[in-house]
Short mmCIF file of C-alpha atoms in Angstrom, two decimals:
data_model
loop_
_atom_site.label_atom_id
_atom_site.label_comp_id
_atom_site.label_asym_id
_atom_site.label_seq_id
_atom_site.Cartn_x
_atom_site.Cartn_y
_atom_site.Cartn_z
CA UNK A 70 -130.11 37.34 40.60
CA UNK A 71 -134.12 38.14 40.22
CA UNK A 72 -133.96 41.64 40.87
CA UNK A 73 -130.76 42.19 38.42
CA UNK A 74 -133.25 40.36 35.67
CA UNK A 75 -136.31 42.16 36.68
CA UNK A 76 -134.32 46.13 36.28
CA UNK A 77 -131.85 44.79 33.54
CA UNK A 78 -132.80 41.69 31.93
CA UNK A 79 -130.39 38.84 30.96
CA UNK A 80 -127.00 39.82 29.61
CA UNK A 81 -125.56 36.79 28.52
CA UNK A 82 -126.73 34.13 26.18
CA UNK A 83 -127.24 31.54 28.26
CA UNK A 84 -129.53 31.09 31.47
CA UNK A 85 -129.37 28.78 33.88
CA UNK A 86 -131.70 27.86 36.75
CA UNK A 87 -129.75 25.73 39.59
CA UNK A 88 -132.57 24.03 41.21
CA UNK A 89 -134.97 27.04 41.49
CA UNK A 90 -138.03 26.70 43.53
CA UNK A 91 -138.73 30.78 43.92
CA UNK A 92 -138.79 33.36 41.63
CA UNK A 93 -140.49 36.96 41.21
CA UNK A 94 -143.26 36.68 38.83
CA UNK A 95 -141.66 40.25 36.73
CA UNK A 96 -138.72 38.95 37.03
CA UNK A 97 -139.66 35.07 34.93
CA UNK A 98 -141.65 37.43 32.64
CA UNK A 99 -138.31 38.91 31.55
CA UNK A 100 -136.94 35.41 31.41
CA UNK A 101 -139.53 34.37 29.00
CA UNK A 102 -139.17 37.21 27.13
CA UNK A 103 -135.53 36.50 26.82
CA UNK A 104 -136.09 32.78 25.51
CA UNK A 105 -138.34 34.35 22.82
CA UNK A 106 -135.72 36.59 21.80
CA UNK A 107 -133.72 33.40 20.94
CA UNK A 108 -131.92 33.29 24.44
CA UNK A 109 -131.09 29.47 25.40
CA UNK A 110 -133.04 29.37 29.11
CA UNK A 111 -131.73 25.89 31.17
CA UNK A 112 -133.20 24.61 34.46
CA UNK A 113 -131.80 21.89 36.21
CA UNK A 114 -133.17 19.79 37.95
CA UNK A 115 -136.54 20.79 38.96
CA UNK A 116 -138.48 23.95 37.59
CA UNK A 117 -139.77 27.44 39.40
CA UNK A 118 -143.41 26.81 41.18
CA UNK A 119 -143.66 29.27 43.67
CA UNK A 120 -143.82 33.14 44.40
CA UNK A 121 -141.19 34.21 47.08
CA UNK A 122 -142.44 35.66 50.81
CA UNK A 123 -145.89 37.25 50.98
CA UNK A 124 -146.63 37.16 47.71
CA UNK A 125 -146.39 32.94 47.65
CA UNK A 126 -150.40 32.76 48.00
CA UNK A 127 -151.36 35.15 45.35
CA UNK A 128 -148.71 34.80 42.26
CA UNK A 129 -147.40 31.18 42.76
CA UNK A 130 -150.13 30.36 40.34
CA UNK A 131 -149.04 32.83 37.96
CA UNK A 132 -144.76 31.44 38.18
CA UNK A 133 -146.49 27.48 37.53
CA UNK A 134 -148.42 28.88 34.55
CA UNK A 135 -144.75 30.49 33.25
CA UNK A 136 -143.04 27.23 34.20
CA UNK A 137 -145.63 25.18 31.52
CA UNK A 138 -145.09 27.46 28.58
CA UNK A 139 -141.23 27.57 29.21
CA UNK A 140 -140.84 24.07 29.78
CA UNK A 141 -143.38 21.83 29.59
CA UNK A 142 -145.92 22.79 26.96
CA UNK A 143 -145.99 21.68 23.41
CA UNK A 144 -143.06 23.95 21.16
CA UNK A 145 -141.60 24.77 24.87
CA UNK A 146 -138.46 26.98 24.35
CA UNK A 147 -136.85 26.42 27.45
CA UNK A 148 -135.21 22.98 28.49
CA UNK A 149 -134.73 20.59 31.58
CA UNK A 150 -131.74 19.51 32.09
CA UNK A 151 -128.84 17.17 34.26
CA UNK A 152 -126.00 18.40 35.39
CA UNK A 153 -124.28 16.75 33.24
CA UNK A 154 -125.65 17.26 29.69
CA UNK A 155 -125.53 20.98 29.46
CA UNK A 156 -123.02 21.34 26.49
CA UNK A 157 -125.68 19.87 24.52
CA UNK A 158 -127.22 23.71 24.27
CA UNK A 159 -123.86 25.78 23.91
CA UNK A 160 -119.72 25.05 22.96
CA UNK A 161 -118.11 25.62 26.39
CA UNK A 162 -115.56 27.82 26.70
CA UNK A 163 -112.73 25.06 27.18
CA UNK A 164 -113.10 21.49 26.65
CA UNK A 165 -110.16 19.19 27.38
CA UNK A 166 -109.73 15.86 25.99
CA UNK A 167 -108.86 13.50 28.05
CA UNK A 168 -110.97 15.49 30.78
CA UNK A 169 -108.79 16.98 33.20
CA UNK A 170 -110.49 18.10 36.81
CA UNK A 171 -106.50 19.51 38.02
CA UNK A 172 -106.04 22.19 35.13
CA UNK A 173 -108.35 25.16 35.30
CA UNK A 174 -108.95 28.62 33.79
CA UNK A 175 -109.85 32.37 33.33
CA UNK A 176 -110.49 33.81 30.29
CA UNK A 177 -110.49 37.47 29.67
CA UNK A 178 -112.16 38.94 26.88
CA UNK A 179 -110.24 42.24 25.45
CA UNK A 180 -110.81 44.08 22.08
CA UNK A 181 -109.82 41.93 18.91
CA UNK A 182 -108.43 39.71 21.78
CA UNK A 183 -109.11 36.40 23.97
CA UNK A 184 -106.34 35.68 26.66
CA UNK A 185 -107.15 32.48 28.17
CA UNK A 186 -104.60 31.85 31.67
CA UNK A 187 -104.15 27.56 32.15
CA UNK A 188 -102.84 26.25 35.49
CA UNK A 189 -102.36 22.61 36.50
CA UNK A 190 -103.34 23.08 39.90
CA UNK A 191 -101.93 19.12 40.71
CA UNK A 192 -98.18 17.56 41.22
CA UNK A 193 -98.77 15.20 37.92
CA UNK A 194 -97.43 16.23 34.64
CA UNK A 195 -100.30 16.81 32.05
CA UNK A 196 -100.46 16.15 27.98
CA UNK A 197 -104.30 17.45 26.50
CA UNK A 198 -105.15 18.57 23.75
CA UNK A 199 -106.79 21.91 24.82
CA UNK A 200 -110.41 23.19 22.51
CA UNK A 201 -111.18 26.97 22.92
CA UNK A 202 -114.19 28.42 21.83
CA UNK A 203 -113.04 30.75 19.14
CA UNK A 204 -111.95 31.20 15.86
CA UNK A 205 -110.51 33.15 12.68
CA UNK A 206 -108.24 34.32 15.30
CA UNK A 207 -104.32 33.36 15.55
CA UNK A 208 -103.04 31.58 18.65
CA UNK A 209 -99.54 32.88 20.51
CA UNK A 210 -98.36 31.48 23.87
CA UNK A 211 -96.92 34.45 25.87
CA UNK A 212 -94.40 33.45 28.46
CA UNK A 213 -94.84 36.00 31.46
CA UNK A 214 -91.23 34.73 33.32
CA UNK A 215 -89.38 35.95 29.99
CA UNK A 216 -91.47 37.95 28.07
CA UNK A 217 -91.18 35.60 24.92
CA UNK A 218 -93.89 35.37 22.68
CA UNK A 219 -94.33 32.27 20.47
CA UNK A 220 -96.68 30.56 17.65
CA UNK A 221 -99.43 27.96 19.29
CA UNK A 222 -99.63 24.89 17.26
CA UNK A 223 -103.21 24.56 16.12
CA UNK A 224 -103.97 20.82 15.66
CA UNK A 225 -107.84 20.83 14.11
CA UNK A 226 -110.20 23.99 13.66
CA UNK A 227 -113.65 23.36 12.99
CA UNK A 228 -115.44 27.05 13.05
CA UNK A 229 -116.47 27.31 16.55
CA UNK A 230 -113.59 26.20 18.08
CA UNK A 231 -109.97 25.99 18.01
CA UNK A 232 -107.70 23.31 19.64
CA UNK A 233 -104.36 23.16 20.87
CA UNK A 234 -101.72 20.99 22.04
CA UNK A 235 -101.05 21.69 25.66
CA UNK A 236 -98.44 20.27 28.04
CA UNK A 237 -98.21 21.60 31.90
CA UNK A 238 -95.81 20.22 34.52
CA UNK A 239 -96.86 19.69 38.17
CA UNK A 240 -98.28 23.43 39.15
CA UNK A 241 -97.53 24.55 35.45
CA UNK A 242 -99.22 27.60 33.94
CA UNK A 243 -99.33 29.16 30.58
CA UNK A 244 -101.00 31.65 28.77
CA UNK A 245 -102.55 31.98 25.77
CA UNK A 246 -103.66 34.56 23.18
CA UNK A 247 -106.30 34.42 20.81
CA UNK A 248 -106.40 37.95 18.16
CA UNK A 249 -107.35 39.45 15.43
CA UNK A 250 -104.18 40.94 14.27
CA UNK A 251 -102.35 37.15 14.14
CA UNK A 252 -103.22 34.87 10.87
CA UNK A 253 -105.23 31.80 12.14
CA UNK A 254 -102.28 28.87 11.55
CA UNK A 255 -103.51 25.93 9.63
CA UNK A 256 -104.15 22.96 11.70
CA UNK A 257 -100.82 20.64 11.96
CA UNK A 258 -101.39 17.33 12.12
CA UNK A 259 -98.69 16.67 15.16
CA UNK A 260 -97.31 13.48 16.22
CA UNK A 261 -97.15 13.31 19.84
CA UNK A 262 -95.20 10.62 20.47
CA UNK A 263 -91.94 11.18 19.17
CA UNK A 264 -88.99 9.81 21.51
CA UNK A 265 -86.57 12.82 22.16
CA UNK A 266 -83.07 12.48 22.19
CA UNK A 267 -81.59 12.23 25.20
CA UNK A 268 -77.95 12.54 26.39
CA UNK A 269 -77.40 11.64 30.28
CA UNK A 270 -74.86 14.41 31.94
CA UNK A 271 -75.76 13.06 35.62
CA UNK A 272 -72.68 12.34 36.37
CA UNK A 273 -68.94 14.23 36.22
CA UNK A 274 -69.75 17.16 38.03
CA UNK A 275 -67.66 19.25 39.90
CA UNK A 276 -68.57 21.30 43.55
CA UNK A 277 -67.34 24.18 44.59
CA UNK A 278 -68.41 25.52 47.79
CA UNK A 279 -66.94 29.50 48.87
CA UNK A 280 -63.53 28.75 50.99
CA UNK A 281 -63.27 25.37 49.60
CA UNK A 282 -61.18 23.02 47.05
CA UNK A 283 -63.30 22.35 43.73
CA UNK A 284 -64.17 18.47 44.47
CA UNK A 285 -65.47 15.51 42.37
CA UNK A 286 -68.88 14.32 42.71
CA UNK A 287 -69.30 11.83 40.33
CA UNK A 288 -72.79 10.82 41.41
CA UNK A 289 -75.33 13.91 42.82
CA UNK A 290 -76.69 13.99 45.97
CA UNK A 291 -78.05 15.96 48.67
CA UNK A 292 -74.86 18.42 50.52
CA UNK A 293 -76.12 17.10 53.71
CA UNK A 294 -75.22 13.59 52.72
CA UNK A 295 -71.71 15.42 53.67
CA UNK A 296 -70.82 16.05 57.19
CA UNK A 297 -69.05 19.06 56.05
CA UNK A 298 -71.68 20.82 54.28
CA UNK A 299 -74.67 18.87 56.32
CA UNK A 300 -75.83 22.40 57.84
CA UNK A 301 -74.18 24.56 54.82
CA UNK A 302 -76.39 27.55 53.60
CA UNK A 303 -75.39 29.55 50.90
CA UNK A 304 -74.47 29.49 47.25
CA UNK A 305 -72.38 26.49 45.58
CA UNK A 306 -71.05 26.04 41.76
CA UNK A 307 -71.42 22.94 39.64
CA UNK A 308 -69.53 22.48 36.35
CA UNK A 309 -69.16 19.91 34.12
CA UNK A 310 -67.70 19.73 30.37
CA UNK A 311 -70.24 18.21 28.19
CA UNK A 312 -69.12 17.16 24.34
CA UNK A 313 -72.52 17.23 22.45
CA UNK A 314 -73.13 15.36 18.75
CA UNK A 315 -73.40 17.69 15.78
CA UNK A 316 -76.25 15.89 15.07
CA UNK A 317 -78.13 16.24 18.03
CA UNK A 318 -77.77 19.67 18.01
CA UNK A 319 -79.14 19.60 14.19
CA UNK A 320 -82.12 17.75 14.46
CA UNK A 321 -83.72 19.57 17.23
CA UNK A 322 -86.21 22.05 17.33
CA UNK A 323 -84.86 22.78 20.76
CA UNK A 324 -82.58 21.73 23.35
CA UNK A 325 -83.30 21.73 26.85
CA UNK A 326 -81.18 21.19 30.03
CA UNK A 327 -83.09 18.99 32.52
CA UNK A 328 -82.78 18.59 36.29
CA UNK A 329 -85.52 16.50 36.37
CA UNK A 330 -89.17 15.83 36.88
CA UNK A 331 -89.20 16.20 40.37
CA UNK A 332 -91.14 13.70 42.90
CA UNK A 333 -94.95 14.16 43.77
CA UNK A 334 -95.48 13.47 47.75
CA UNK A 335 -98.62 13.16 49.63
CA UNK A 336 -100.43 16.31 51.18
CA UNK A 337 -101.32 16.63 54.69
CA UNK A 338 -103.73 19.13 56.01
CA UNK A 339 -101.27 21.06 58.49
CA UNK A 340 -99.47 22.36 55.23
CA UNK A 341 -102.34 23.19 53.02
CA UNK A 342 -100.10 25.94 51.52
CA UNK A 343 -97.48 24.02 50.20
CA UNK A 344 -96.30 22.11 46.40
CA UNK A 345 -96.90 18.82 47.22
CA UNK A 346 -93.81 18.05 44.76
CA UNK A 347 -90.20 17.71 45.62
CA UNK A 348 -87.50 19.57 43.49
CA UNK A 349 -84.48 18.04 42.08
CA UNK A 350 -83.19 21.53 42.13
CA UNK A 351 -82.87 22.49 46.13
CA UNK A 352 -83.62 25.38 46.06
CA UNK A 353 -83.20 27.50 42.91
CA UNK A 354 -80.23 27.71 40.68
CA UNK A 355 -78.98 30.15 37.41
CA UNK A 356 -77.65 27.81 34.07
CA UNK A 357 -74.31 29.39 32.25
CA UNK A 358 -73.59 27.49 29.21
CA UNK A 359 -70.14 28.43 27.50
CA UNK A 360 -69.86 31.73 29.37
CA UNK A 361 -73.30 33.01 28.51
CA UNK A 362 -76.54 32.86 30.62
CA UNK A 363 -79.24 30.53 30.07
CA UNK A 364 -81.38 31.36 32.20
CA UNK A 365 -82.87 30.00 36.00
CA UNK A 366 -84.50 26.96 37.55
CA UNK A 367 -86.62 27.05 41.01
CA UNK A 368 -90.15 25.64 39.70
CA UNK A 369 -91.65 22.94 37.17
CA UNK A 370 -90.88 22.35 34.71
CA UNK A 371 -87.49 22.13 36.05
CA UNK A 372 -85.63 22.96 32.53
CA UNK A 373 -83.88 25.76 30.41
CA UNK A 374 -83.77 26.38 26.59
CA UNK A 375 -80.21 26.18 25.55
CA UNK A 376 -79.88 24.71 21.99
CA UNK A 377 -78.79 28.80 20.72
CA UNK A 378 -75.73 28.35 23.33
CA UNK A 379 -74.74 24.98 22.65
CA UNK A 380 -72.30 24.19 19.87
CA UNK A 381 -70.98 20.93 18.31
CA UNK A 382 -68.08 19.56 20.15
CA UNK A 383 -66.99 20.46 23.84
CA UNK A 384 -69.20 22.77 26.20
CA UNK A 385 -69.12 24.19 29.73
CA UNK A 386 -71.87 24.32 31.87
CA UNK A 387 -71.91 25.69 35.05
CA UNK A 388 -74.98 25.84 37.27
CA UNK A 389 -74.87 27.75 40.46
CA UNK A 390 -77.29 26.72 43.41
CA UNK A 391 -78.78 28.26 46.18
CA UNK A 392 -80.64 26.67 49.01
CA UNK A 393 -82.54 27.69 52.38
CA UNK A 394 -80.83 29.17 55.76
CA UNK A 395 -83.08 26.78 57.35
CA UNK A 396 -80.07 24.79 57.24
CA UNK A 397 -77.63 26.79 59.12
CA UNK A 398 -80.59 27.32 61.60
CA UNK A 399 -80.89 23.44 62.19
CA UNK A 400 -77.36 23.37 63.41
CA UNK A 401 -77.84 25.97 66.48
CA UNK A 402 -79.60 25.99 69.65
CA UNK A 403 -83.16 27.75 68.96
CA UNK A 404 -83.69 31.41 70.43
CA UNK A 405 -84.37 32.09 73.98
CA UNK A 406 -87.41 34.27 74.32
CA UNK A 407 -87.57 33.85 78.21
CA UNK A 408 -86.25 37.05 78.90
CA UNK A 409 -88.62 39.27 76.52
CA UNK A 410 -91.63 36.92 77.88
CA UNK A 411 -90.83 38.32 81.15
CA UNK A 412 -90.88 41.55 79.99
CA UNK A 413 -93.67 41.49 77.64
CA UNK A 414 -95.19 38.24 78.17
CA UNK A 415 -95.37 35.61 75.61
CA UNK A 416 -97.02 37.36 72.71
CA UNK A 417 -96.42 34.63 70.19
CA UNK A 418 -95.37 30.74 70.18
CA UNK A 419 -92.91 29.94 67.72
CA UNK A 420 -94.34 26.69 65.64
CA UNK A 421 -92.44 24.08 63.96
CA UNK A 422 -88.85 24.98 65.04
CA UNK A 423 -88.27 21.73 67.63
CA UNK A 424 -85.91 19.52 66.56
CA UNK A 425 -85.35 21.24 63.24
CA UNK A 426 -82.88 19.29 60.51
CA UNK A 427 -81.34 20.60 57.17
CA UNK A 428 -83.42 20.16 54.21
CA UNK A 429 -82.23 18.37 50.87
CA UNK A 430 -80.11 20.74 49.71
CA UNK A 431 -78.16 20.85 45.30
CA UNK A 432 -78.96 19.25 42.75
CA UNK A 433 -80.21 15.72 43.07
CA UNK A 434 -80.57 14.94 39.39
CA UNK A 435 -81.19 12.75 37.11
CA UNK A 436 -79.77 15.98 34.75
CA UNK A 437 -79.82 15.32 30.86
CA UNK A 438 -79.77 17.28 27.72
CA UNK A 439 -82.69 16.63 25.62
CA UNK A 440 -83.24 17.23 22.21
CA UNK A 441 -86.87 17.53 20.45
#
């Protein structure tokens, strides 16, 4: 923005010139004033040569002889650059290795603080390693679902930057905080390929739907697999009696119960608004494990933390899912709205309720404990 520069001046320590033909001649005096100040000045591409509007004729000279000195001229402090080579003149803010288009970020600058928010805005599971520009500051992740704050695992610090170990399921966000009042953590070196244990509990469940018999499903699958609960909408109980390994429990930092890692499905540009992953949790479900809760499922990563409920020996687990009343919908004849389009005439169309049919519905597995 010219006129900003030409009343204010530049406030950041970097600027950059996308492909500018135009520019106020008071306001590129300012810019060159800033590069002499030690402010890094970029142009890409091409560099300013004329005056805007009327005054084109008369001070388009005067923006060409600007361009020289800036960027041209022997001892030149300005630079021309590609769009591609610009880190070559500052540390970015975050550089992930490999480079990953899907995850992006904001970063929010607070006193004796940097709170950087991560998304993976794709339906592929993600493992970077994460490099922030800052440092002397201590790293926590802060989980906004459950409030729990926890120690980021720094794995090299070099001065300017810090990096991180970061892992996001499909549509997976995190956040994390950079401050003063945390010890910077020595850099760890960490192994990332370490197999976790694993113990398969996919099968042996047992369903209990409200009015019904408890019944047997050794193998999951969808409720409308079932004539009886094809069009079923509501709330049904799984348990199962798992006998876990004292060691398995010992050698783990943590334990998680996992439904799965989901399926990622093509996108289609009628629903742009939509996870273009399907669940193996339809729709949403809350864990108990040995009478105390765990905690509840109904996005990725599809897991719960529940090494501090298991113990060695026999455990229950009971998992209680929900899914949509699209289902009961799909079983009855759809709405008649002649009569109120008489009366009012048709003020809306409903859309996408022809030949409607129950959704996936449970849990659809694989489900496994796993230990890391």
């Amino acid at each position: 923005d010219d006129l900003a520069i030409e009343k204010v001046g530049v406030q950041h320590p970097v600027l950059l010139l996308p492909n500018v033909d135009r520019i106020a001649v008071a306001s590129y005096e300012r810019i060159e004033a800033f590069a002499k100040k030690g402010g890094v000045v970029l142009a890409v591409g091409r560099v300013p040569s004329l005056a805007p509007g009327l005054q084109d004729g008369n001070e388009s000279p005067r923006v060409k002889e600007i361009s020289a000195r800036l960027f041209t001229e022997s001892g030149a402090l300005g630079h021309i650059v590609g769009e591609q080579d610009l880190t070559r003149f500052f540390t970015p803010d975050v550089q992930l290795e490999p480079k990953t288009p899907e995850i992006g970020f904001v970063h929010r600058k607070l006193d004796g603080q940097d709170v950087y928010f991560l998304a993976n805005t794709g339906n592929q599971s993600r493992r970077v390693t994460a490099k922030f520009r800052v440092t002397g500051r201590g790293a926590e992740w802060w989980d906004p679902f459950n409030g729990k704050v926890s120690a980021a695992e720094v794995v090299a610090s070099d001065g300017k930057t810090t990096t991180v170990a970061l892992d996001l399921a499909p549509y997976d966000s995190r956040v994390i905080v950079f401050s003063d009042a945390n010890t910077p953590a020595a850099p760890k070196n960490i192994s990332r390929t370490t197999t976790p244990a694993v113990l398969d509990i996919s099968s042996g469940w047992t369903l209990s739907f409200p009015g019904a018999k408890p019944a047997a499903m050794d193998k999951l699958h969808s409720w409308t697999d079932d004539e009886a609960t094809k069009y079923f909408s509501g709330a049904a109980t799984y348990t199962k009696t798992v006998s876990v390994p004292a060691e398995f429990l010992s050698s783990a930092g943590e334990v998680l119960l996992d439904f799965g890692p989901g399926t990622p499905v093509s996108g289609s540009e009628r629903a742009r608004f939509r996870a273009w992953i399907d669940s193996p949790v339809r729709e949403s479900a809350v864990v108990t494990v040995n009478g105390k809760a765990a905690g509840s499922v109904w996005r990725p990563p599809y897991n719960v933390q529940v090494k501090g409920l298991l113990r060695a020996g026999t455990n229950e687990i009971q998992v209680v899912v929900g899914n949509l009343a699209l289902n009961t919908m799909a079983a009855q004849s759809p709405p008649n709205y002649r009569l109120l389009n008489l009366r009012y005439t048709e003020r809306f169309t409903p859309q996408d309720v022809e030949n409607l049919k129950p959704l996936p519905a449970g849990l659809l597995g694989p489900i496994s404990l796993v230990a890391r």
